[in-house]
CSV table of C-alpha atoms and ligand atoms in Angstrom, one decimal:
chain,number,residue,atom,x,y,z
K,1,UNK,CA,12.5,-23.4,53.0
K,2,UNK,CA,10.5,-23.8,49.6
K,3,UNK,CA,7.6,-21.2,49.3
K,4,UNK,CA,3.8,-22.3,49.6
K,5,UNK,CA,1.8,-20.4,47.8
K,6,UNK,CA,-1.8,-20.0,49.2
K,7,UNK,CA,-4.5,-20.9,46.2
K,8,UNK,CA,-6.8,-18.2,48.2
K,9,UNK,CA,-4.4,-15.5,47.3
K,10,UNK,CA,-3.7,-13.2,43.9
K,11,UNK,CA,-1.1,-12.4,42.3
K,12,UNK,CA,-1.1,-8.9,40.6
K,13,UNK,CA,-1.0,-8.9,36.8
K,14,UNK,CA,-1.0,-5.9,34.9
K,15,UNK,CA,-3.0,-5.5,31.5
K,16,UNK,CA,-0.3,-5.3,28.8
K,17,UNK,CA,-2.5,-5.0,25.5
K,18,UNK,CA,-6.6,-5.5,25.4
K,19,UNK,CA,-7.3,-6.9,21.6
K,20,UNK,CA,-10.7,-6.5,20.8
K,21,UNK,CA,-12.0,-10.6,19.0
K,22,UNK,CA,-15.3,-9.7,18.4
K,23,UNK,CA,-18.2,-7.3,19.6
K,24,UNK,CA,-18.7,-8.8,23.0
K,25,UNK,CA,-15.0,-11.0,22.9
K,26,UNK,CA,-11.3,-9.2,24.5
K,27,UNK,CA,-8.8,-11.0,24.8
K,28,UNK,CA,-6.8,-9.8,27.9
K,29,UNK,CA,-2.4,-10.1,27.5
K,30,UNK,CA,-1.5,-10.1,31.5
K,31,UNK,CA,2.2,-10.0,32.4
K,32,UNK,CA,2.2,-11.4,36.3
K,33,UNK,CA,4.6,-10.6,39.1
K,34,UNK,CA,6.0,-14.2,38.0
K,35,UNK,CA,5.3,-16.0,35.6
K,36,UNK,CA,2.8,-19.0,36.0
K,37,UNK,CA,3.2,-22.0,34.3
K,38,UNK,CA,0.2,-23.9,33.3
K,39,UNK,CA,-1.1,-26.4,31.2
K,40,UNK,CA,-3.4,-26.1,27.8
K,41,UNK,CA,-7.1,-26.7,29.8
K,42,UNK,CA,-6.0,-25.4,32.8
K,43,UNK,CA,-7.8,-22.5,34.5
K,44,UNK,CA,-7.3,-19.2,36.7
K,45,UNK,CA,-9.7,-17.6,38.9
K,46,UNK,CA,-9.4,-13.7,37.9
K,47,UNK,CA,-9.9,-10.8,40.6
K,48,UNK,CA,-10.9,-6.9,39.1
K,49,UNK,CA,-10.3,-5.6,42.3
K,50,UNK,CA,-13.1,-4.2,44.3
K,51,UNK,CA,-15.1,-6.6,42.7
K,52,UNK,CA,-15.0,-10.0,42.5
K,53,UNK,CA,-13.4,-13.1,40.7
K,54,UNK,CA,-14.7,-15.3,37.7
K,55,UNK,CA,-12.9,-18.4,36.3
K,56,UNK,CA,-11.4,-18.5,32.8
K,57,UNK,CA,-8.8,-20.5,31.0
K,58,UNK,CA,-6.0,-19.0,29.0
K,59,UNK,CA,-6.2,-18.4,25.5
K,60,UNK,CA,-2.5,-18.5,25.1
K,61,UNK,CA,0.9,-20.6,24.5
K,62,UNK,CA,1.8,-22.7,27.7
K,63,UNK,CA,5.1,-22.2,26.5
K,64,UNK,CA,4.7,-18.6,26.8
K,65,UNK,CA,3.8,-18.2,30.8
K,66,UNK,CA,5.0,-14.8,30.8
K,67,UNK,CA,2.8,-13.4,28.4
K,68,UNK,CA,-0.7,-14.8,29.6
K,69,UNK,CA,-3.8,-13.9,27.2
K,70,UNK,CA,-7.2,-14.9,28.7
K,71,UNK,CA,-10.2,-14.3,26.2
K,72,UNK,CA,-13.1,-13.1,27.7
K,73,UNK,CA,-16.9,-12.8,26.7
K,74,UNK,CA,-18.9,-10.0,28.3
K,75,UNK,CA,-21.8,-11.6,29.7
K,76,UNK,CA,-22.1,-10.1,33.6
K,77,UNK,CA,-20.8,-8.5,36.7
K,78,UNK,CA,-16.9,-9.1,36.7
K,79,UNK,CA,-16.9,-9.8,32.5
K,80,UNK,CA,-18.7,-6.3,32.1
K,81,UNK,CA,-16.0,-4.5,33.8
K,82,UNK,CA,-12.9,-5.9,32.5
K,83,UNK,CA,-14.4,-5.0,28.6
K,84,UNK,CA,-14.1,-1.6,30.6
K,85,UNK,CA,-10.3,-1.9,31.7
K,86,UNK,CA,-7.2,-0.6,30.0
K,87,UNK,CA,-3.5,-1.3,29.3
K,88,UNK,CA,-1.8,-0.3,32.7
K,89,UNK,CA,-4.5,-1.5,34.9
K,90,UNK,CA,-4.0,-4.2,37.4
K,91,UNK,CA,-6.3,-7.5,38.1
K,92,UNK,CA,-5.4,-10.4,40.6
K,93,UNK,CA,-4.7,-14.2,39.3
K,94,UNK,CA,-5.0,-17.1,41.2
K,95,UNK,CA,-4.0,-20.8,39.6
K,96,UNK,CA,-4.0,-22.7,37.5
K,97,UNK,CA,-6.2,-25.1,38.6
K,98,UNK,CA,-7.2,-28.1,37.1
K,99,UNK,CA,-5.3,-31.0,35.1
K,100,UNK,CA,-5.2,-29.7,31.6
K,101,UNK,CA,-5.9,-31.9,27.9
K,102,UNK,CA,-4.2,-35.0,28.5
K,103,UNK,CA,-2.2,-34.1,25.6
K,104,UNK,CA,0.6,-36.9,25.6
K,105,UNK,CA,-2.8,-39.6,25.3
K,106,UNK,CA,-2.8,-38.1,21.8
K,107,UNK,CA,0.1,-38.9,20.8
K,108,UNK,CA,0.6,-40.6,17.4
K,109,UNK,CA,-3.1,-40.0,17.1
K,110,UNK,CA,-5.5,-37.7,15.0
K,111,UNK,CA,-6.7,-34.8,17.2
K,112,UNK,CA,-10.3,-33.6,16.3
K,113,UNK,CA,-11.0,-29.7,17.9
K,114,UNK,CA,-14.8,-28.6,18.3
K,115,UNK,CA,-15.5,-25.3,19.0
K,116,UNK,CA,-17.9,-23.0,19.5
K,117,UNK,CA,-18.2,-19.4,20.1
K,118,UNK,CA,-15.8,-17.9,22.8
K,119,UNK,CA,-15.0,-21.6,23.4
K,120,UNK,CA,-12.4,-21.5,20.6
K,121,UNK,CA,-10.5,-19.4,23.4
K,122,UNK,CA,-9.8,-22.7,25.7
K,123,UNK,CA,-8.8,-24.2,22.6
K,124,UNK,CA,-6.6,-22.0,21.2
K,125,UNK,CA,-4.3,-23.0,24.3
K,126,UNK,CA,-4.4,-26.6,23.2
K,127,UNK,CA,-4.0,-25.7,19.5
K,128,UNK,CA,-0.5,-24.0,20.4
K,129,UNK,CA,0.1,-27.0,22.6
K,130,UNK,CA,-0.5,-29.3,19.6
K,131,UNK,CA,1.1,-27.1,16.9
K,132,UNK,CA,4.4,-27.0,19.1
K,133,UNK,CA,5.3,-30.4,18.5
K,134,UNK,CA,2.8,-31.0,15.4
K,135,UNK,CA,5.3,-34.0,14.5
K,136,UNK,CA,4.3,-35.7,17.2
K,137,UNK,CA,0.2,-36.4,16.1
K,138,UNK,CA,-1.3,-38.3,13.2
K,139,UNK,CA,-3.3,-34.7,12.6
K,140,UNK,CA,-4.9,-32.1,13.8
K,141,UNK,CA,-8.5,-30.8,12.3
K,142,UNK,CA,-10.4,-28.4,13.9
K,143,UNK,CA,-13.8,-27.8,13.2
K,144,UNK,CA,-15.3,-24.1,14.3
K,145,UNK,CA,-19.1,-21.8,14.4
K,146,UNK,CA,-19.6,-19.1,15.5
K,147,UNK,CA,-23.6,-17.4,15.3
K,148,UNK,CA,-22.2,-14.7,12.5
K,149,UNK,CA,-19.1,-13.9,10.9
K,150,UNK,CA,-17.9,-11.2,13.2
K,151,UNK,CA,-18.9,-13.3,16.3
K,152,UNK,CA,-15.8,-15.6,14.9
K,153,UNK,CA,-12.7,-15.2,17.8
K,154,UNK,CA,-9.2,-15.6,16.4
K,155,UNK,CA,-9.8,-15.2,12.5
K,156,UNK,CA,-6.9,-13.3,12.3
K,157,UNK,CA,-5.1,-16.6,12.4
K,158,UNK,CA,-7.5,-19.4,11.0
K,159,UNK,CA,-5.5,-18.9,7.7
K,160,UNK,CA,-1.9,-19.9,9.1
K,161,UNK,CA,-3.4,-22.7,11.3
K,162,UNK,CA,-5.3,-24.3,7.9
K,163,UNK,CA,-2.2,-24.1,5.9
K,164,UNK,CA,0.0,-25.7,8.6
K,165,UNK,CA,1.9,-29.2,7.6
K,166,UNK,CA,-1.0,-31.7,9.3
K,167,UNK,CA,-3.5,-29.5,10.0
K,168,UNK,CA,-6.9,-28.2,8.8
K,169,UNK,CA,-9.8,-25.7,9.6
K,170,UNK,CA,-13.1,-25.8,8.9
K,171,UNK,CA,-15.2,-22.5,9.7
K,172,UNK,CA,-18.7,-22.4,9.6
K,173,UNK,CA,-21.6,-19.4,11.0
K,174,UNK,CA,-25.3,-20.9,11.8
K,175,UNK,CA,-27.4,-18.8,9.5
K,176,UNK,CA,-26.0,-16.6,5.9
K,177,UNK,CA,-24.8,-13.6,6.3
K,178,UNK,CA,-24.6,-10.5,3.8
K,179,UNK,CA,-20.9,-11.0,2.6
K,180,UNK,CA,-20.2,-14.3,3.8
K,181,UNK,CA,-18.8,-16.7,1.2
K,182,UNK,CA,-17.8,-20.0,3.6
K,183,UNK,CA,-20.1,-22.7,5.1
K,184,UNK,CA,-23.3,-22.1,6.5
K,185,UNK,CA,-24.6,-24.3,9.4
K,186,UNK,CA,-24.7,-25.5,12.8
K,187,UNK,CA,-21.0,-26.8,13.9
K,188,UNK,CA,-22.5,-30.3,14.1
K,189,UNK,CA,-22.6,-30.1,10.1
K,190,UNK,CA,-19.1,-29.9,9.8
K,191,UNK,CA,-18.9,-33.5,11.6
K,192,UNK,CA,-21.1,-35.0,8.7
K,193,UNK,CA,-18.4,-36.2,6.3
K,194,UNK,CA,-15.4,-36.2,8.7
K,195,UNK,CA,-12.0,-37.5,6.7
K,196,UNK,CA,-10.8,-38.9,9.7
K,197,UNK,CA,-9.8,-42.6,11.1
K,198,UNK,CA,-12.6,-42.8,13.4
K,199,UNK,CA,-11.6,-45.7,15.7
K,200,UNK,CA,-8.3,-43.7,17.3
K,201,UNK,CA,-9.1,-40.6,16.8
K,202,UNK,CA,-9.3,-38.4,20.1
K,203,UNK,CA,-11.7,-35.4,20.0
K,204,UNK,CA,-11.8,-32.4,22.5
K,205,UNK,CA,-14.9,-29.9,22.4
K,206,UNK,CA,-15.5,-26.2,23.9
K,207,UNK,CA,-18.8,-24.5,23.6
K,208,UNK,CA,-21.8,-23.5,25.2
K,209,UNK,CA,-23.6,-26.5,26.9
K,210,UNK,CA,-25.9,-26.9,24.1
K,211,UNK,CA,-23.5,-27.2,21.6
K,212,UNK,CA,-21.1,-29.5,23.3
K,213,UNK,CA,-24.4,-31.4,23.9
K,214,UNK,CA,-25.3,-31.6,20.0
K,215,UNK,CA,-21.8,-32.3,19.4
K,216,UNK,CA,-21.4,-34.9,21.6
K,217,UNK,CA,-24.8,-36.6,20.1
K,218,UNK,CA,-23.5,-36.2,16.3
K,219,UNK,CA,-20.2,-37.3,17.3
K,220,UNK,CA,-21.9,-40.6,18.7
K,221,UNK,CA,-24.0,-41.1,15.7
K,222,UNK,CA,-21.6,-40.9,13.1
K,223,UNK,CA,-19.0,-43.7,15.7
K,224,UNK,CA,-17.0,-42.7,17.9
K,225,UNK,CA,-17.3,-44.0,21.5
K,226,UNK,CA,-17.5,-42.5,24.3
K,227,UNK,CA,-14.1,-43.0,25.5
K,228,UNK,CA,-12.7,-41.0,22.7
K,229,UNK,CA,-14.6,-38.0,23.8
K,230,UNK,CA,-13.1,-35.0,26.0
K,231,UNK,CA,-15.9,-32.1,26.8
K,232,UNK,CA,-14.7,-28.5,28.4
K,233,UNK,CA,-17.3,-28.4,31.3
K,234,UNK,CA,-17.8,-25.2,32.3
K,235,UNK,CA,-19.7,-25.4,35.4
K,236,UNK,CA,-19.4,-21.9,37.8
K,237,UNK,CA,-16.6,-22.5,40.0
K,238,UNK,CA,-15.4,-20.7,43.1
K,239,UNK,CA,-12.5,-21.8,45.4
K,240,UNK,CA,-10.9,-23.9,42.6
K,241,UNK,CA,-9.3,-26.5,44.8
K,242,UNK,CA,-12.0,-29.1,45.7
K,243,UNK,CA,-13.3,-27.5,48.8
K,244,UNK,CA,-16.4,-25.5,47.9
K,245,UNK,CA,-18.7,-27.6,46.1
K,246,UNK,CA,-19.8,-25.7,43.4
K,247,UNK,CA,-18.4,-27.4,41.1
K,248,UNK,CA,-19.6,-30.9,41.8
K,249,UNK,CA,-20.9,-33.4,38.4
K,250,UNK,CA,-21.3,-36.8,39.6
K,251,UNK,CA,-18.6,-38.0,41.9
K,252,UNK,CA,-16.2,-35.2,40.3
K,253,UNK,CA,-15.1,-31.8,41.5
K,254,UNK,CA,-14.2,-30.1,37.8
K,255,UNK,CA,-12.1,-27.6,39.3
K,256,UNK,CA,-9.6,-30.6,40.6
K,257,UNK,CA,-10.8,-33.4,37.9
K,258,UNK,CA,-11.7,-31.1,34.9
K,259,UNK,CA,-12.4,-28.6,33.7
K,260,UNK,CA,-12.1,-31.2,30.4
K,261,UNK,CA,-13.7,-34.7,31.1
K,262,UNK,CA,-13.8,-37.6,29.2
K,263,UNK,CA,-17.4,-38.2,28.3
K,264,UNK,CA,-17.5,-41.7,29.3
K,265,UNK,CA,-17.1,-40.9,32.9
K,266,UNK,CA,-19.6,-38.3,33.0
K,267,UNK,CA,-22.1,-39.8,30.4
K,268,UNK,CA,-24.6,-41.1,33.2
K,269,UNK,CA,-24.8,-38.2,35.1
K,270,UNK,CA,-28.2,-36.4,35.0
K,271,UNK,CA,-28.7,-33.1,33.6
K,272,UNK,CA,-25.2,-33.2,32.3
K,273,UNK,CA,-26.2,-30.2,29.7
K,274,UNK,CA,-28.1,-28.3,31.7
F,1,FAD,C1,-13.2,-23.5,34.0
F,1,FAD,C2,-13.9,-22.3,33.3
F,1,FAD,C3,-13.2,-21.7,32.3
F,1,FAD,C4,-13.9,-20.6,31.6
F,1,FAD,N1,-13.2,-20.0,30.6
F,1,FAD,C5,-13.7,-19.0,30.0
F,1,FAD,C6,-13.0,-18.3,29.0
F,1,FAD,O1,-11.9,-18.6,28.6
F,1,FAD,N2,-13.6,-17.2,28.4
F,1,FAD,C7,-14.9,-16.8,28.8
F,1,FAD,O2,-15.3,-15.8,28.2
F,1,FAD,N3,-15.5,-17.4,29.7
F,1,FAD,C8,-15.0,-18.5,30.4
F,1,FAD,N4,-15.7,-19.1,31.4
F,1,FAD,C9,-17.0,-18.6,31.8
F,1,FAD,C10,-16.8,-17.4,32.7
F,1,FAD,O3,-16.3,-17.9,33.9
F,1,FAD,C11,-18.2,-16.7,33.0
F,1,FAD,O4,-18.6,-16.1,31.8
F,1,FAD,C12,-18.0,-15.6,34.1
F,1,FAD,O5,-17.8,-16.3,35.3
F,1,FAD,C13,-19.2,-14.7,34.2
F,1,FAD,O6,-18.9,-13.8,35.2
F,1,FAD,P1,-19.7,-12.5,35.4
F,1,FAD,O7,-19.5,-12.0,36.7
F,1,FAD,O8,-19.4,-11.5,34.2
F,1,FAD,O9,-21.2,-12.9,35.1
F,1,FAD,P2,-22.4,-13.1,36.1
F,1,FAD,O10,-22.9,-11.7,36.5
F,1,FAD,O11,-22.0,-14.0,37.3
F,1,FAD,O12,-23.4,-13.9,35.2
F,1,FAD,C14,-23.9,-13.3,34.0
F,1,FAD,C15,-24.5,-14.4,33.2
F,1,FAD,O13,-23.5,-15.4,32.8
F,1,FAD,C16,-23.8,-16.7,33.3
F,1,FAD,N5,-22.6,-17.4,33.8
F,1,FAD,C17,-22.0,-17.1,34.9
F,1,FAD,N6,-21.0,-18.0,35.1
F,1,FAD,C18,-21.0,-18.8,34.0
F,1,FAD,C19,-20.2,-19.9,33.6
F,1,FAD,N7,-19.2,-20.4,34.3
F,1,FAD,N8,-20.5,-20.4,32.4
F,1,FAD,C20,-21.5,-20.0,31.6
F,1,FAD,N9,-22.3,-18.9,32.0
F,1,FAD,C21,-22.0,-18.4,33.2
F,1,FAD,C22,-24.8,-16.5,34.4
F,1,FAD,O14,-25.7,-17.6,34.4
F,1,FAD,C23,-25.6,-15.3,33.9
F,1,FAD,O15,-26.6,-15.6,33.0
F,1,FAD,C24,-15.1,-20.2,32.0
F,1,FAD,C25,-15.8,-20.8,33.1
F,1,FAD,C26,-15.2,-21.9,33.7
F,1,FAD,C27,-15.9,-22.6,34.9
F,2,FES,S1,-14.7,-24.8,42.7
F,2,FES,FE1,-14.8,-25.2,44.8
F,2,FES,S2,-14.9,-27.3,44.9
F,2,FES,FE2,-14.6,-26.9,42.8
């Protein structure tokens, strides 16, 4: 008989490496009882045991379910005490839930990538996603900010992903900082002058609510339509399966329909920013 696996219950994964992003970012490298497949966008709901859970979507390579990295800013109860945990500790996961980018939409297509923040972590999923079969879109061009320079996750590879064959990075931090020689700005500046074929292109955008709200306004301003939009909505989220209700935007549940909508089918909703 085929084994059901309850979407209430963990699986243990132990804490392989803890890589230290930023300040107040780790990214966490789990290595589960079994691997679990999932796709870029995708979440899991992650137990410190004794504790409690909080959801978070992997930082890492689909195509690398073994090795899961999960990026995590320290902002509360459960996020404080995994910054605290070591190599050799144990957490529960439960997932993934959600649908994930709808990456084969973007085929043949350029792929614009807003991020801000720890939301370059959701991203970096998709990136690997896209960079794995690069051939198969127009481009790819992300556009990232971060507050300061060391609040910026990842650089250790911005330079290999802006030299890749149909690919480019822009970095920017909101206000000048003693050292820093790249742009200075909010994210929405890098959007001003875009080099990019505005009718087909498809963007995705991660961020705190007011940034994907900014975003979203600039990215309406300067023509693209609604449709072309794909926002990470990151709405607290408990059960993960549609039965709870916390996670409820209009007539969506984001933990079954999102956690990445397309802006025209949440763009009447009130409040959608918070
Ligand atoms: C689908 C999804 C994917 C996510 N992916 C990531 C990720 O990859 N990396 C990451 O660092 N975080 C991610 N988050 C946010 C993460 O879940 C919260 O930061 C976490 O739940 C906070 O738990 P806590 O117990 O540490 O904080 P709490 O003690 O519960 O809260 C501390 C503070 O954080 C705020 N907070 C709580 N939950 C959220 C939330 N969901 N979004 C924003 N603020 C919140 C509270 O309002 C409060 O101000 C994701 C959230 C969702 C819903
Ligand atoms: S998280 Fe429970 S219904 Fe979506």
């Amino acid at each position: 008989m085929a084994k059901v696996q309850n979407p209430y219950f963990p699986q243990e994964a132990e804490i392989l490496e803890v890589i230290e992003e930023t300040p107040t970012i780790k990214t966490f490298v789990l290595r589960s009882q079994e691997p679990i497949p999932f796709k870029a966008g995708q979440f899991m709901e992650l137990t410190v045991p004794q504790l409690g859970e909080a959801p978070f979507t992997p930082s890492s390579s689909p195509h690398k379910p073994e090795r899961m990295e999960i990026t995590i800013l320290r902002t509360g109860t459960v996020t404080d005490a995994l910054h605290q945990m070591k190599a050799g500790q144990l957490v529960g996961l439960r997932g993934p839930f959600g649908k994930g980018y709808p990456v084969q939409k973007f085929y043949g297509k350029e792929v614009l990538v807003v991020g801000g923040g720890v939301g370059l972590a959701p991203l970096r999923s998709l990136l690997y996603t896209l960079f794995h079969n690069i051939d198969k879109f127009k481009r790819v061009s992300i556009k990232y900010g971060a507050r300061q320079p060391e609040e910026l996750c990842f650089q250790r590879e911005f330079e290999k992903w802006g030299k890749l064959e149909g690919a480019d990075m822009d970095v920017t931090i909101d206000v000048p900082a003693p050292g820093w020689t790249g742009k200075v700005g909010l994210v929405t500046t890098l959007l001003d002058d875009l080099d990019l074929d505005l009718k087909s292109c498809y963007v995705v955008s991660c961020g705190p609510d007011v940034m994907l709200k900014f975003v979203t306004l600039k990215l309406l301003d300067v023509g693209f339509r609604p449709e072309q939009i794909y926002l990470s909505m990151n709405r607290n989220m408990s059960c993960g399966v549609g039965k709870c209700g916390h996670c409820v935007v209009g007539r969506y549940f984001l933990c079954k329909d999102g956690p990445d909508m397309n802006y025209a089918d949440v763009m009447d909703v009130p409040g959608l920013f918070g």
